[in-house]
Every structure is written in structure tokens, then in C-alpha cells.
Short mmCIF file of C-alpha atoms and ligand atoms in Angstrom, two decimals:
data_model
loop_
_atom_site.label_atom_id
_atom_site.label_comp_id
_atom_site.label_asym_id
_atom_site.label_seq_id
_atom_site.Cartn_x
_atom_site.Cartn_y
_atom_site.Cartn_z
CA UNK A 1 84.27 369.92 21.96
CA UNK A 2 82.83 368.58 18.92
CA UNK A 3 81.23 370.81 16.41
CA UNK A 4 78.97 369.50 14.45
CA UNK A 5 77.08 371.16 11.18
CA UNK A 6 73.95 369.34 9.60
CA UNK A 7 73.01 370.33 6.31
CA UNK A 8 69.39 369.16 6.15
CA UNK A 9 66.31 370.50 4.04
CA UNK A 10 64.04 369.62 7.33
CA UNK A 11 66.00 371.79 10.22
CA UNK A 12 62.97 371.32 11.86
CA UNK A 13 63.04 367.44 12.37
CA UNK A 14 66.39 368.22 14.57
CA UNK A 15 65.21 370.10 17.13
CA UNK A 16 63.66 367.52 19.58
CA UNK A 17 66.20 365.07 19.50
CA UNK A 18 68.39 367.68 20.25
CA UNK A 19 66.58 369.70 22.94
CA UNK A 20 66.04 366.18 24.76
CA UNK A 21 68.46 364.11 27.97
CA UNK A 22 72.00 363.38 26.68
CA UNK A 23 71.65 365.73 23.80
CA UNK A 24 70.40 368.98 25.50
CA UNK A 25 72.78 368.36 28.44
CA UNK A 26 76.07 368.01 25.98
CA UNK A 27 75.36 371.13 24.15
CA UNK A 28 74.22 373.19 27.55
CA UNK A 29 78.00 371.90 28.57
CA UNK A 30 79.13 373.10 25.60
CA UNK A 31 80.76 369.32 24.74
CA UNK A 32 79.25 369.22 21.70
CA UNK A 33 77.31 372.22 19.25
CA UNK A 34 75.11 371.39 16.61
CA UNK A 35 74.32 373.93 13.22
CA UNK A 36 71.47 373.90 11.48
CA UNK A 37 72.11 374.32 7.40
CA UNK A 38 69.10 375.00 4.62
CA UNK A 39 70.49 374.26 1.77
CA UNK A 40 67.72 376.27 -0.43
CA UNK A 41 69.09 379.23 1.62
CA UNK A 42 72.27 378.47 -1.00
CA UNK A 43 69.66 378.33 -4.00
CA UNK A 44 70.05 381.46 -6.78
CA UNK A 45 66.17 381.19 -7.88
CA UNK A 46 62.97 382.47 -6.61
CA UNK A 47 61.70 379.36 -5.88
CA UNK A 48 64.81 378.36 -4.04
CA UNK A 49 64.82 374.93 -6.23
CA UNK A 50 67.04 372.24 -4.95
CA UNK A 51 65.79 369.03 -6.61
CA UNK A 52 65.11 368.12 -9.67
CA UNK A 53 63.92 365.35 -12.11
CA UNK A 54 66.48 362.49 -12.96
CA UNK A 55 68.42 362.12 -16.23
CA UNK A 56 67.96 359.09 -17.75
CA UNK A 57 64.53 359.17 -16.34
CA UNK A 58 63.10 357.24 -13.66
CA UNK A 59 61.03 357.88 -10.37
CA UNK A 60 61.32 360.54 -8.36
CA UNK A 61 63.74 363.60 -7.88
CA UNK A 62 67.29 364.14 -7.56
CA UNK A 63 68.87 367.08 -5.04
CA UNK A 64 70.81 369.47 -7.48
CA UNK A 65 74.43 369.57 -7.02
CA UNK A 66 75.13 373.81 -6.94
CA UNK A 67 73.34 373.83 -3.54
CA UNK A 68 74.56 371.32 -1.34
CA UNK A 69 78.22 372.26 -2.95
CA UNK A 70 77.69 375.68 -2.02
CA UNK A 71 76.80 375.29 1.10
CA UNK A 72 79.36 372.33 1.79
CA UNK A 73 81.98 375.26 1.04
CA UNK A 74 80.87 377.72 2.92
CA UNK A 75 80.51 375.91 6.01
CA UNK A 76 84.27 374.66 5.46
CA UNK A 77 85.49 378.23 4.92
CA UNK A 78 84.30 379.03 8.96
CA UNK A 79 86.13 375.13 10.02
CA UNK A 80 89.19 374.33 10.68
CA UNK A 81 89.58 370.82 10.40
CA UNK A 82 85.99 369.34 8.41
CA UNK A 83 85.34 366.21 7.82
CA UNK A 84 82.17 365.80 5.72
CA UNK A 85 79.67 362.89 5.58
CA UNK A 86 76.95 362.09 2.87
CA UNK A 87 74.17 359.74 4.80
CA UNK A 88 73.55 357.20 2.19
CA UNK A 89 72.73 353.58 1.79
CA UNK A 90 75.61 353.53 -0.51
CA UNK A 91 77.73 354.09 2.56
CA UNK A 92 79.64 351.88 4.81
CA UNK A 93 77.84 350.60 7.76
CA UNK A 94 77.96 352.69 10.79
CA UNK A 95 79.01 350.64 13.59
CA UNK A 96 80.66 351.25 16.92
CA UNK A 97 83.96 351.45 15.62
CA UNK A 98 82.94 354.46 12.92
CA UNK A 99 81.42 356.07 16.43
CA UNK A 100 85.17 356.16 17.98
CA UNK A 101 87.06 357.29 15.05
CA UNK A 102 84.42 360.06 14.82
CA UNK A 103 84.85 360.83 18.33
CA UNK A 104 88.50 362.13 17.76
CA UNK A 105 86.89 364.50 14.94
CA UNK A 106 86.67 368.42 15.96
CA UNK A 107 84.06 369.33 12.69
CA UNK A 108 82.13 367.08 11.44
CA UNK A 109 79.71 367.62 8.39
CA UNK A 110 76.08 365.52 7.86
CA UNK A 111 75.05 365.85 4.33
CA UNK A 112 71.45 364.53 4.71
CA UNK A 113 70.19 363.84 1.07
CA UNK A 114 66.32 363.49 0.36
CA UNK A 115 63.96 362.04 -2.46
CA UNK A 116 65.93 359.38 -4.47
CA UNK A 117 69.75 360.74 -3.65
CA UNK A 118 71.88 363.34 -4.51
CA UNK A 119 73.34 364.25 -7.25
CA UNK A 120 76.38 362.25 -7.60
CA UNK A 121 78.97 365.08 -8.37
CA UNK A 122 78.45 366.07 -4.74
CA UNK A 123 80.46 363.07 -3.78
CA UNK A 124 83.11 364.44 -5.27
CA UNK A 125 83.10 367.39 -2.06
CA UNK A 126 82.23 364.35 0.48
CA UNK A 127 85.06 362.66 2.52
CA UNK A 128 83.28 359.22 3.36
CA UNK A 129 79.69 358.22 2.98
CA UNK A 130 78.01 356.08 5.78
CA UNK A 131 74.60 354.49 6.11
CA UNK A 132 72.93 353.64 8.97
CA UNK A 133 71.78 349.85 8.20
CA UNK A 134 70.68 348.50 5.40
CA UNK A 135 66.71 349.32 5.13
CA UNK A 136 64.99 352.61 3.27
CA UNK A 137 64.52 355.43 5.15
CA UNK A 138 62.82 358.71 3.63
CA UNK A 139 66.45 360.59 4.05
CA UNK A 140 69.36 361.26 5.63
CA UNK A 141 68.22 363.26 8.30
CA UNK A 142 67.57 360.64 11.21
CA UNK A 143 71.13 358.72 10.06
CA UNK A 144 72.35 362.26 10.65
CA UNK A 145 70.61 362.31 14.39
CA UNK A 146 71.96 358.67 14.81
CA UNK A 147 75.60 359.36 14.32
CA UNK A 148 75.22 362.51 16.29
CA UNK A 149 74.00 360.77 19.09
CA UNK A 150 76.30 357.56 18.90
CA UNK A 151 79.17 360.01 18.58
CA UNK A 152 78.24 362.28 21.16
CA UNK A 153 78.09 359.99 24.36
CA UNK A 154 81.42 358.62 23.72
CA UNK A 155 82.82 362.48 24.64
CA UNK A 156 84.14 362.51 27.55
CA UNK A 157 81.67 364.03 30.44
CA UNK A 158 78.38 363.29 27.69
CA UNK A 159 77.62 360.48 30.07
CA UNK A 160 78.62 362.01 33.45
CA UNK A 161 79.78 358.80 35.61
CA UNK A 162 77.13 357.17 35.27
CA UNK A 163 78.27 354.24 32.89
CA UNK A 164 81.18 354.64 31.08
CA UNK A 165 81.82 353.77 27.25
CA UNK A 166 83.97 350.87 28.09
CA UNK A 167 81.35 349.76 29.95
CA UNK A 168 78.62 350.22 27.20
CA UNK A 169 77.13 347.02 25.37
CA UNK A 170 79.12 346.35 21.89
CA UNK A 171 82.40 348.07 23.47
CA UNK A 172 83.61 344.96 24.33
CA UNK A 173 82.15 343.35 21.31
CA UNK A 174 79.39 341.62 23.25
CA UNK A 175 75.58 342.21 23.77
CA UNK A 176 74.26 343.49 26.98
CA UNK A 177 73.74 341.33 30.29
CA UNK A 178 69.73 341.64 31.33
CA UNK A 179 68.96 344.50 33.71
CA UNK A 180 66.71 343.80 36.71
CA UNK A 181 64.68 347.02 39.18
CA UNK A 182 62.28 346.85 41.67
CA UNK A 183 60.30 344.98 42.21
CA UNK A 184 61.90 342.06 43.07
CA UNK A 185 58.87 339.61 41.93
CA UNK A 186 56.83 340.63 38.97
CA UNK A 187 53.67 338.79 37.58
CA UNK A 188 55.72 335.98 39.17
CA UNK A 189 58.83 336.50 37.52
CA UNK A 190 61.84 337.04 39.82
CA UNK A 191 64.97 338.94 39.80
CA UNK A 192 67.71 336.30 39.83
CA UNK A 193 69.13 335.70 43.28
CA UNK A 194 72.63 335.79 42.53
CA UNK A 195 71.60 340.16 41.91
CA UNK A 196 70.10 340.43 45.30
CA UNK A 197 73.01 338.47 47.04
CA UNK A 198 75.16 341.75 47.02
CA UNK A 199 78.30 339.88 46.02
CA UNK A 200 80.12 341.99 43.69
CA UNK A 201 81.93 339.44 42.26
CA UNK A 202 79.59 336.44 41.50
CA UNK A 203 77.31 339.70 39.90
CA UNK A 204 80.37 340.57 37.47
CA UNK A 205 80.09 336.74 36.49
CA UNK A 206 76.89 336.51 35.79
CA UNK A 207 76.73 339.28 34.12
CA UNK A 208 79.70 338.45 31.86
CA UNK A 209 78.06 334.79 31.49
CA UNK A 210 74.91 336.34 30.48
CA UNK A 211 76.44 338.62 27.88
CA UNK A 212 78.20 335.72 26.08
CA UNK A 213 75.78 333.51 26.50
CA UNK A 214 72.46 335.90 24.48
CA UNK A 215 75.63 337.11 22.17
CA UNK A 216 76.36 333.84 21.03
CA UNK A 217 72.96 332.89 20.50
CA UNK A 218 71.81 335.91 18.85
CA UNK A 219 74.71 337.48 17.16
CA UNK A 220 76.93 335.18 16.56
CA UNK A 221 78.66 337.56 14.14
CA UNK A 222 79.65 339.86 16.96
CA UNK A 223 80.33 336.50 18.93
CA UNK A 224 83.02 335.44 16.37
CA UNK A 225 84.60 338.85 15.90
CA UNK A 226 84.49 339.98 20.19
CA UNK A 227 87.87 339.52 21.91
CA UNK A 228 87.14 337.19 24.39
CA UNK A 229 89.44 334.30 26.53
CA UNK A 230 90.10 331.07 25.14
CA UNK A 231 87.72 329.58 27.66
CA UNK A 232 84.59 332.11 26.71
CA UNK A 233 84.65 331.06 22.84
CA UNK A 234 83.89 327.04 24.21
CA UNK A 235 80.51 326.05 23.68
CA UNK A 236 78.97 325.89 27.44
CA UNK A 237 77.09 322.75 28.68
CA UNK A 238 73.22 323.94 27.67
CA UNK A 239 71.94 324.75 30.62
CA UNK A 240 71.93 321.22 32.25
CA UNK A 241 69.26 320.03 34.89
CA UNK A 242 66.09 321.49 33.57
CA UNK A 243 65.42 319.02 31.54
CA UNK A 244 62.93 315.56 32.58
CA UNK A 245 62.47 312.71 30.66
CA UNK A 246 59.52 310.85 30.99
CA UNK A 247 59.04 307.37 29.17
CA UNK A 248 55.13 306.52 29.04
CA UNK A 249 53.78 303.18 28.47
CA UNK A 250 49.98 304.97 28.92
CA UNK A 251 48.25 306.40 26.85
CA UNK A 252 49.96 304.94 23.94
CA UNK A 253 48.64 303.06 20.56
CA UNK A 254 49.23 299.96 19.61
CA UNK A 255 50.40 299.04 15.81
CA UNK A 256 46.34 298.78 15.37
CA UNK A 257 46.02 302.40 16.60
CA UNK A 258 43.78 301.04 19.87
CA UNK A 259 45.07 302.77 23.17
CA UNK A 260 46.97 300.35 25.63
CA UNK A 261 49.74 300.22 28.21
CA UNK A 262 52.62 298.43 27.31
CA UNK A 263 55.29 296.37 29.14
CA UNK A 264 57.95 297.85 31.05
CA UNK A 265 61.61 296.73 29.21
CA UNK A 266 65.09 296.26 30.76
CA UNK A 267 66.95 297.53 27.86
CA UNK A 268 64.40 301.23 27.51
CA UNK A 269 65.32 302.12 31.52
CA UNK A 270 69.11 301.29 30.94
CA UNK A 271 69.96 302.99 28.17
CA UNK A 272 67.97 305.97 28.49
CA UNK A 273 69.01 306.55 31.74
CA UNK A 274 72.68 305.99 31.04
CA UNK A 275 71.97 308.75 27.86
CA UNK A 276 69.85 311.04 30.24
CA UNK A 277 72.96 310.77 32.64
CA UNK A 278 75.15 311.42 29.79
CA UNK A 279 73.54 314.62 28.77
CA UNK A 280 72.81 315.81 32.13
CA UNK A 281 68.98 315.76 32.29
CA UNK A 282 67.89 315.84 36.10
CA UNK A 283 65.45 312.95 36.33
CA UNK A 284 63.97 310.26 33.86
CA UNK A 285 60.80 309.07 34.90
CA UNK A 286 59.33 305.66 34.34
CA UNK A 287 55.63 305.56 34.29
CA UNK A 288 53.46 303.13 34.52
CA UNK A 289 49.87 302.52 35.96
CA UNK A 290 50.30 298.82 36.60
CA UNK A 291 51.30 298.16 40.01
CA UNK A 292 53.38 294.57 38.93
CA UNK A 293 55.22 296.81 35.84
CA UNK A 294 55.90 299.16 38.70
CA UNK A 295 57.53 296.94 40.89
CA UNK A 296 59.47 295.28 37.99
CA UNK A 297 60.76 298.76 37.35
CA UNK A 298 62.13 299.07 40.63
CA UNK A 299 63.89 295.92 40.90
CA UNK A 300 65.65 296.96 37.35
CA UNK A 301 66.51 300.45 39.13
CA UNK A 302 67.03 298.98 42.73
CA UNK A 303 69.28 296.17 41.56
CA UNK A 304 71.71 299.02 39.87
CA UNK A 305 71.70 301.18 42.60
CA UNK A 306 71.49 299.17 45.47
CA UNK A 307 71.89 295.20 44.92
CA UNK A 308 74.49 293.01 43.32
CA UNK A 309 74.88 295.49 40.25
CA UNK A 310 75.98 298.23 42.14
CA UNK A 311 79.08 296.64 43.17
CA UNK A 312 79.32 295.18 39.36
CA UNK A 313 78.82 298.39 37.55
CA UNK A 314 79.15 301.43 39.53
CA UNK A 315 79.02 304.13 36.42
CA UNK A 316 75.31 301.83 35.68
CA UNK A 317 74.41 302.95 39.44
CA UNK A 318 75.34 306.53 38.66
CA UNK A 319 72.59 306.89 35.46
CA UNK A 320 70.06 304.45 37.49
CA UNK A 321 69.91 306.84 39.97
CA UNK A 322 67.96 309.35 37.80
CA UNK A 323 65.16 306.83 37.15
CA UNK A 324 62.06 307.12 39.11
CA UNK A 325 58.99 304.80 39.00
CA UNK A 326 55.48 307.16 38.54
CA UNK A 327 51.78 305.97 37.60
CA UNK A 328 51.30 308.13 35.43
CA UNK A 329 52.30 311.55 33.64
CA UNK A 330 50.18 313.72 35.49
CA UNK A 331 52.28 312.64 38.75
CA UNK A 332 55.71 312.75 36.67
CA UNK A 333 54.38 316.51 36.60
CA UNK A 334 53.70 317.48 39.56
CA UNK A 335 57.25 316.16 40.89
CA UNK A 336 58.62 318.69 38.13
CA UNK A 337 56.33 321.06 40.04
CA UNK A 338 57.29 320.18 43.94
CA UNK A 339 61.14 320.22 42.65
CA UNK A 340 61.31 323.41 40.64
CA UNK A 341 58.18 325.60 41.55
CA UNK A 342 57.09 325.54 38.38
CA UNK A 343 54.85 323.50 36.07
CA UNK A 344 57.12 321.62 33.48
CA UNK A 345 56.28 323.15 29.86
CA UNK A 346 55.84 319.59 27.93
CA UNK A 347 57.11 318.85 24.84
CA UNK A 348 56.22 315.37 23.24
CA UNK A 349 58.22 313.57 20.45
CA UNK A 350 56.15 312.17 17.37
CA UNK A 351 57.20 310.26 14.39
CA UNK A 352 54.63 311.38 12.73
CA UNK A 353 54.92 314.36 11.02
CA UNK A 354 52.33 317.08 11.32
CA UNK A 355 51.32 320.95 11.63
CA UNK A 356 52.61 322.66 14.73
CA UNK A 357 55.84 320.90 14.96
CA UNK A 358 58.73 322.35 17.08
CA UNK A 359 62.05 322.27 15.13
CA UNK A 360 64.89 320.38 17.54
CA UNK A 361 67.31 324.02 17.26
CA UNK A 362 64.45 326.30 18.28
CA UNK A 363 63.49 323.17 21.13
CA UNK A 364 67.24 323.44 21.94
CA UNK A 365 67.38 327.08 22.10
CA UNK A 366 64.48 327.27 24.26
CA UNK A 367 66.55 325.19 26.77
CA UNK A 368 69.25 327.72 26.90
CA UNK A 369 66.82 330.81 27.46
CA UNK A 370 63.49 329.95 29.17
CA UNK A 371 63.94 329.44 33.11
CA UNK A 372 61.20 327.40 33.40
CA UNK A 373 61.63 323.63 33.57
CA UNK A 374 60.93 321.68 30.51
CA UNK A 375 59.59 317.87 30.49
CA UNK A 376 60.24 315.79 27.34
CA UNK A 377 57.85 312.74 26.79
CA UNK A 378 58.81 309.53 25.24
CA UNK A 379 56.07 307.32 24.24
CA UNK A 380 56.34 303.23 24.24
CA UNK A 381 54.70 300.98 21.67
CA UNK A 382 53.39 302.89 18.38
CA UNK A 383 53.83 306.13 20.24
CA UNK A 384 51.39 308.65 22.65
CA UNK A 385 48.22 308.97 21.82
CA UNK A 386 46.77 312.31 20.54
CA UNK A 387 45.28 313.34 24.01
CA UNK A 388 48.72 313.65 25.10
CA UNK A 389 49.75 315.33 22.90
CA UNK A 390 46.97 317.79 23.12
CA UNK A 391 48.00 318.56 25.96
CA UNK A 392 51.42 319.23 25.39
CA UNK A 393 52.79 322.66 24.86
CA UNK A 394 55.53 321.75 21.84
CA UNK A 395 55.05 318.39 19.64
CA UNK A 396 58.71 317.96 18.13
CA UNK A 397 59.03 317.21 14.91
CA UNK A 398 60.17 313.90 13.77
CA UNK A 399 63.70 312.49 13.26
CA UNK A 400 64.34 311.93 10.25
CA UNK A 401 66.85 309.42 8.70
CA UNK A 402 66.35 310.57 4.99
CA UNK A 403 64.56 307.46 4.00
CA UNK A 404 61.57 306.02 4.15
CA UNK A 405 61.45 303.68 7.00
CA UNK A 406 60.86 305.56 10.16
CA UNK A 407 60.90 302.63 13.03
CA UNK A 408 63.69 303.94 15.60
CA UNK A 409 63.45 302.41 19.31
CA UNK A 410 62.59 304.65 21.95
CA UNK A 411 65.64 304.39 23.50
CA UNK A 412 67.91 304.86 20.32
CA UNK A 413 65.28 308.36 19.16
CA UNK A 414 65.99 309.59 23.06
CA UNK A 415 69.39 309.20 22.43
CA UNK A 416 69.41 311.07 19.27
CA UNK A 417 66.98 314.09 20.57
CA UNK A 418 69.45 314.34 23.90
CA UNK A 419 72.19 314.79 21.35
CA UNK A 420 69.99 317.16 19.41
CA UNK A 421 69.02 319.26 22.52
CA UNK A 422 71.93 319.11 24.80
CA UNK A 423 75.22 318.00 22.82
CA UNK A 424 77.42 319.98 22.58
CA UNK A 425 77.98 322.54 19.24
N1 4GX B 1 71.52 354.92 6.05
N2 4GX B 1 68.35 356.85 3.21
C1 4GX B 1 69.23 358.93 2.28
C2 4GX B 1 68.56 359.63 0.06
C3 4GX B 1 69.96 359.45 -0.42
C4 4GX B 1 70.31 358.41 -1.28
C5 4GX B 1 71.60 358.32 -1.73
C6 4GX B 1 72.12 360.25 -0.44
C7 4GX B 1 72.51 359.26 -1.31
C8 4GX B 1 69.97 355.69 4.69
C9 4GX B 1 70.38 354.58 5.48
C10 4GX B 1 68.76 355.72 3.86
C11 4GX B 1 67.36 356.76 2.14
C12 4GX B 1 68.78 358.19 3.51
C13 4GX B 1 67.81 357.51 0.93
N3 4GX B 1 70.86 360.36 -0.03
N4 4GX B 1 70.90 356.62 4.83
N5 4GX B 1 68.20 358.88 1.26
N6 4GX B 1 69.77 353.42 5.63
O1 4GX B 1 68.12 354.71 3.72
O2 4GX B 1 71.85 356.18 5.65
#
């Protein structure tokens, strides 16, 4: 049983919280109580003052110090063991751990103070002061609800069995895994398999991969703090296979800005496949609408995987093997399509600066959360033309070297965005 008093000068603003789910059921079972306390009721004039102006001057109003004393003594006389809390942006930050240790409490106190603070003699009668999170609120009354309600479902029989607090996001340090109902396909979005597949065990991974995974991203303040296995503080691989490569020698410019199709190179297929290989993309398409480029492009590829360079250079066979000849973009994208269900979201690379530009972190974080396929577009020559990359979803923003000459290869700027979106931290 934990008995908490509120002193408040809004009883009021308590009562629906409190008459509501978790709340209503913990005081009907008598796990926790919760008092009500008007401080005016502890005022000695008529017009039951309990603020008042500031010395020193200054905005606002102060809440007097005989009242909330008053009643902070008189409560205690009725307790056996009180512990008494000011809600106060002066306080330290209520956090999960503050919850526990409060947990153990039998009486706990909630000074809620109002207008610009209280008095600051009352500290003097106040055993810690907490805050809620560092933003204004009007006063201390819905801190007061927050700690009552963090507090309260870590009693034991709060929650019933129906999760319990070791189970609870931020008990374990971590954030919580994504929670799937019915229906198993919404607006097109399905429930991952591996939570229909009923195997208990792959679930618990997924779920733990999941947590660790959105923690690190997001919080990576709780990620650095959580107690987790050596092996769950490494960086994991970002999500390899979703990401295509396409290299386009049409639509591009020339160095007089005219459109043209440029000539398939040995030395562009190579090495980006051998990087796309090395950063796990799943396929690096070569296109092309000239049917003789085409067919060189396949004899580069073929004699890798197939001919005399396969024996040669095995580990060259191994990145050919990504490389697939296309006409143009549009078919690129629809092999996305046919091989993951889903339309490729494009993003196109530009070394030109401009408006709309997609930084490479929130490109790379992107990779790590969105499910959908992504395609990444590498223009030949002086780079795609702006239809493309009207059409793209994300234009990247440049690479920049911190000087003013801006002429990288295409092969050596894929190998430097790879690194940006998939190396590892
Ligand atoms: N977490 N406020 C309290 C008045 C006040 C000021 C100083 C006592 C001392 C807050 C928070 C919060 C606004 C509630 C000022 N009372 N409290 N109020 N955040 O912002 O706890």
C-alpha cells in the first residue's frame, strides 16, 4: 500500500486521472490511496490568501510560505514514515529509476506549487524536489499526476499479469520493440512475418533486435547507459540488401549541358560493383539504351563471372555477379519492383548543390528504418539531367571535399556515398 497525499490548490484537476483504468483499479484494490489537500483551507484570512506578489519585484505571484508549511505539518502529524516532494523545474529529473526508489516509499507527499514558484523557505520542510522534464508547465499539479502514475504501476498487482515491470520499455534501459494487431495487412502495410510465424523464440529476437536497433538510433543516451551484451553495443551491418545501384549513361549532360548517352567504361562496372559488393547492396544495374554498349557490358560482366577471369579472379566474379545490363532506368525499376513488391523510392546523387537536398545521415538513417526498397542513381558524364531528377523522391546533397574543385569519378563518389550510407559507425 502506498499512501499518497497531494497538496494542490486545483483538487479538482485530480479527479479524472484518478477515477480512470490503472488508477481507479489500484485505489478500488486498495494498493494505492490518494488525499486531496487545499492548502487555502490552512490560510488564517478571510480571503484565504495563499500567494502573493514577489520581493524584489518581478512578474507574477509567489505561493506564501505559512500555508503550504502548515499544511505540510499537519499531514505529517497523521504519517508515519513521509517523504515530501516539491514539483519543480528546479528538481532533478524524474526518470525510471526515481519511479523504483519511490515505489519502496509507504507516504509520499506532492507539493504542487503554482504561479511563478513557491516561496523558497518551504524548501526548507521538502525532502527532494523533482521535475518532470525540462519544459514550463502552468504547475505542479500534472508532475504530481505523473509521478503518481509512474509510481503506482510498479506496485505489485497495479498491473495484474498482464505485463510486468521488468518487462516494461526503459526497465531494461531500452526503448520499446513495435507492436503489431489485427489486421494483418493495413493500407498495404504488413505485420512482419517473423510475428505471425508463432515461434516464440525468433519473436523474442526480433523483438530484442528491434528495441536496440530504434534505441540506438533515437536515444542513444539510453543506448550508452542500458546494460546490454558485448555483442548488442556493436554497430549492426545497416540493413544490407535493400539497397540498388543504378549507373545511367541516359539522360545525362554533357560538359556543354546538351543531353546524351555516354560510353559504357571497364573501370565504372568494376569498381562499383566490387564497392556495391563490399557494402552489401543487392544489385548494381548498368543501363544503357544502346544495344552495342549493352553487349559490351556483358562481355565485361560475363568475362568475370563466367570466362577466363573467373578462374583468374574469383573475389572479381563474386562483385560481377551483382551487375546487370538494363536499357534504361524505368526497367532498372521495375526489377526493384518484380524482386521486392515494392516500387524502389529513388534517390539521385548531384554535385550540384541545390534546395531540397537529402543530408547522407538522414539518407542513411532512412536505410535502417523504412522497409521499402531504396534505388540510388549514379549519373555518367556531367551528371543526370534534371528530368531525372524530377522524378526522384530524395536528390542527395553533394560531397564535398572542402575545396573548390568538385570533379570526383563516378566510381570514386559511389564509393564514398556506400561508405556514407552503409559503413559501418
Ligand atoms: N516539472 N512547473 C511548478 C511552479 C513552481 C516553480 C518552482 C515550485 C517551484 C514543472 C516541471 C514545471 C512550472 C510546475 C512551475 N513550483 N514541475 N511550477 N517541468 O514546469 O515539475
Amino acid at each position: 500500500m502506498l499512501d499518497f497525499t497531494v497538496i494542490t490548490l486545483f483538487p479538482p484537476m485530480f479527479e479524472s486521472p484518478l477515477g480512470h483504468s490503472i488508477l481507479k483499479k489500484a485505489r478500488e484494490k486498495g494498493l494505492i490511496s490518494v488525499r486531496l489537500v487545499d492548502p487555502r483551507d490552512y490560510t488564517t484570512d478571510k480571503h484565504r490568501t495563499a500567494d502573493d506578489a514577489p520581493y524584489g519585484g518581478g512578474q507574477g505571484m509567489v505561493m506564501k510560505p505559512e500555508p503550504l508549511v502548515a499544511a505540510i505539518e499537519d499531514i505529517k502529524k497523521n504519517l508515519k514514515h513521509p517523504r515530501v516532494i516539491l514539483l519543480s523545474p528546479q528538481g532533478k529529473l524524474f526518470e525510471q529509476a526515481e519511479a523504483e526508489r519511490l515505489s519502496h516509499e509507504q507516504e509520499l507527499v506532492l507539493v504542487c506549487g503554482r504561479y511563478e514558484g513557491v516561496d523558497e523557505r518551504v524548501k526548507a520542510f521538502v525532502d527532494e524536489e523533482l521535475s518532470v522534464g525540462d519544459y514550463t508547465l502552468s504547475g505542479g499539479e500534472l508532475p504530481a499526476m505523473v509521478v503518481i502514475d509512474a509510481v503506482a504501476r510498479l506496485i505489485p498487482g497495479v498491473l495484474g499479469n498482464v505485463k510486468s515491470p521488468e518487462e516494461e520499455s526503459f526497465s531494461d534501459g531500452l526503448l520499446e520493440y513495435p507492436q503489431y494487431t489485427r489486421p494483418e495487412e493495413f493500407r498495404g502495410m504488413k505485420v512482419p512475418d517473423v510475428l505471425l510465424s508463432g515461434d516464440h523464440e525468433r519473436i523474442q529476437k526480433w523483438r530484442r533486435e528491434m528495441s536496440l536497433a530504434l534505441t540506438r538510433e533515437r536515444r542513444p543516451d539510453l543506448f550508452r547507459k542500458a546494460p546490454l551484451d558485448p555483442g548488442e553495443k556493436k554497430s549492426p551491418r545497416a540493413t544490407p540488401g535493400r539497397l540498388y545501384v543504378a549507373l545511367l549513361h541516359h539522360p545525362v549532360y554533357d560538359k556543354n549541358g546538351e543531353v546524351v548517352t555516354t560510353a559504357v567504361t571497364n573501370m565504372d562496372i568494376h569498381d562499383i560493383a566490387r564497392s556495391g559488393k563490399t557494402y552489401g547492396i543487392k544489385k548494381f544495374y548498368v543501363a544503357t539504351p544502346v544495344k552495342a554498349l549493352q553487349r559490351l557490358a556483358l562481355k565485361i560482366i560475363a568475362h568475370w563471372e563466367s570466362g577466363y577471369g573467373a578462374e583468374y579472379n574469383h573475389t572479381r566474379k563474386e562483385a560481377l555477379a551483382l551487375a546487370q545490363v538494363k536499357d534504361t532506368l524505368d526497367d532498372a525499376i521495375l526489377d526493384v519492383e518484380r524482386e521486392c513488391g515494392a516500387k524502389p523510392i529513388l534517390v539521385v546523387t548531384s554535385a550540384r548543390a541545390g534546395k531540397n537536398r537529402t543530408s547522407f545521415v538522414e539518407l542513411r538513417k532512412m536505410l535502417r528504418v523504412t522497409p521499402a526498397p531504396f534505388l540510388l542513381l549514379l549519373g555518367t558524364g556531367w551528371g543526370l539531367t534534371d528530368e531525372v531528377l524530377a522524378q526522384s523522391d530524395y536528390i542527395l546533397e553533394p560531397i564535398e571535399g572542402g575545396t573548390d574543385y568538385n570533379h570526383l569519378s563516378v566510381r570514386s563518389a559511389a564509393a564514398i556515398i556506400l561508405d556514407r550510407l552503409l559503413g559501418t559507425d
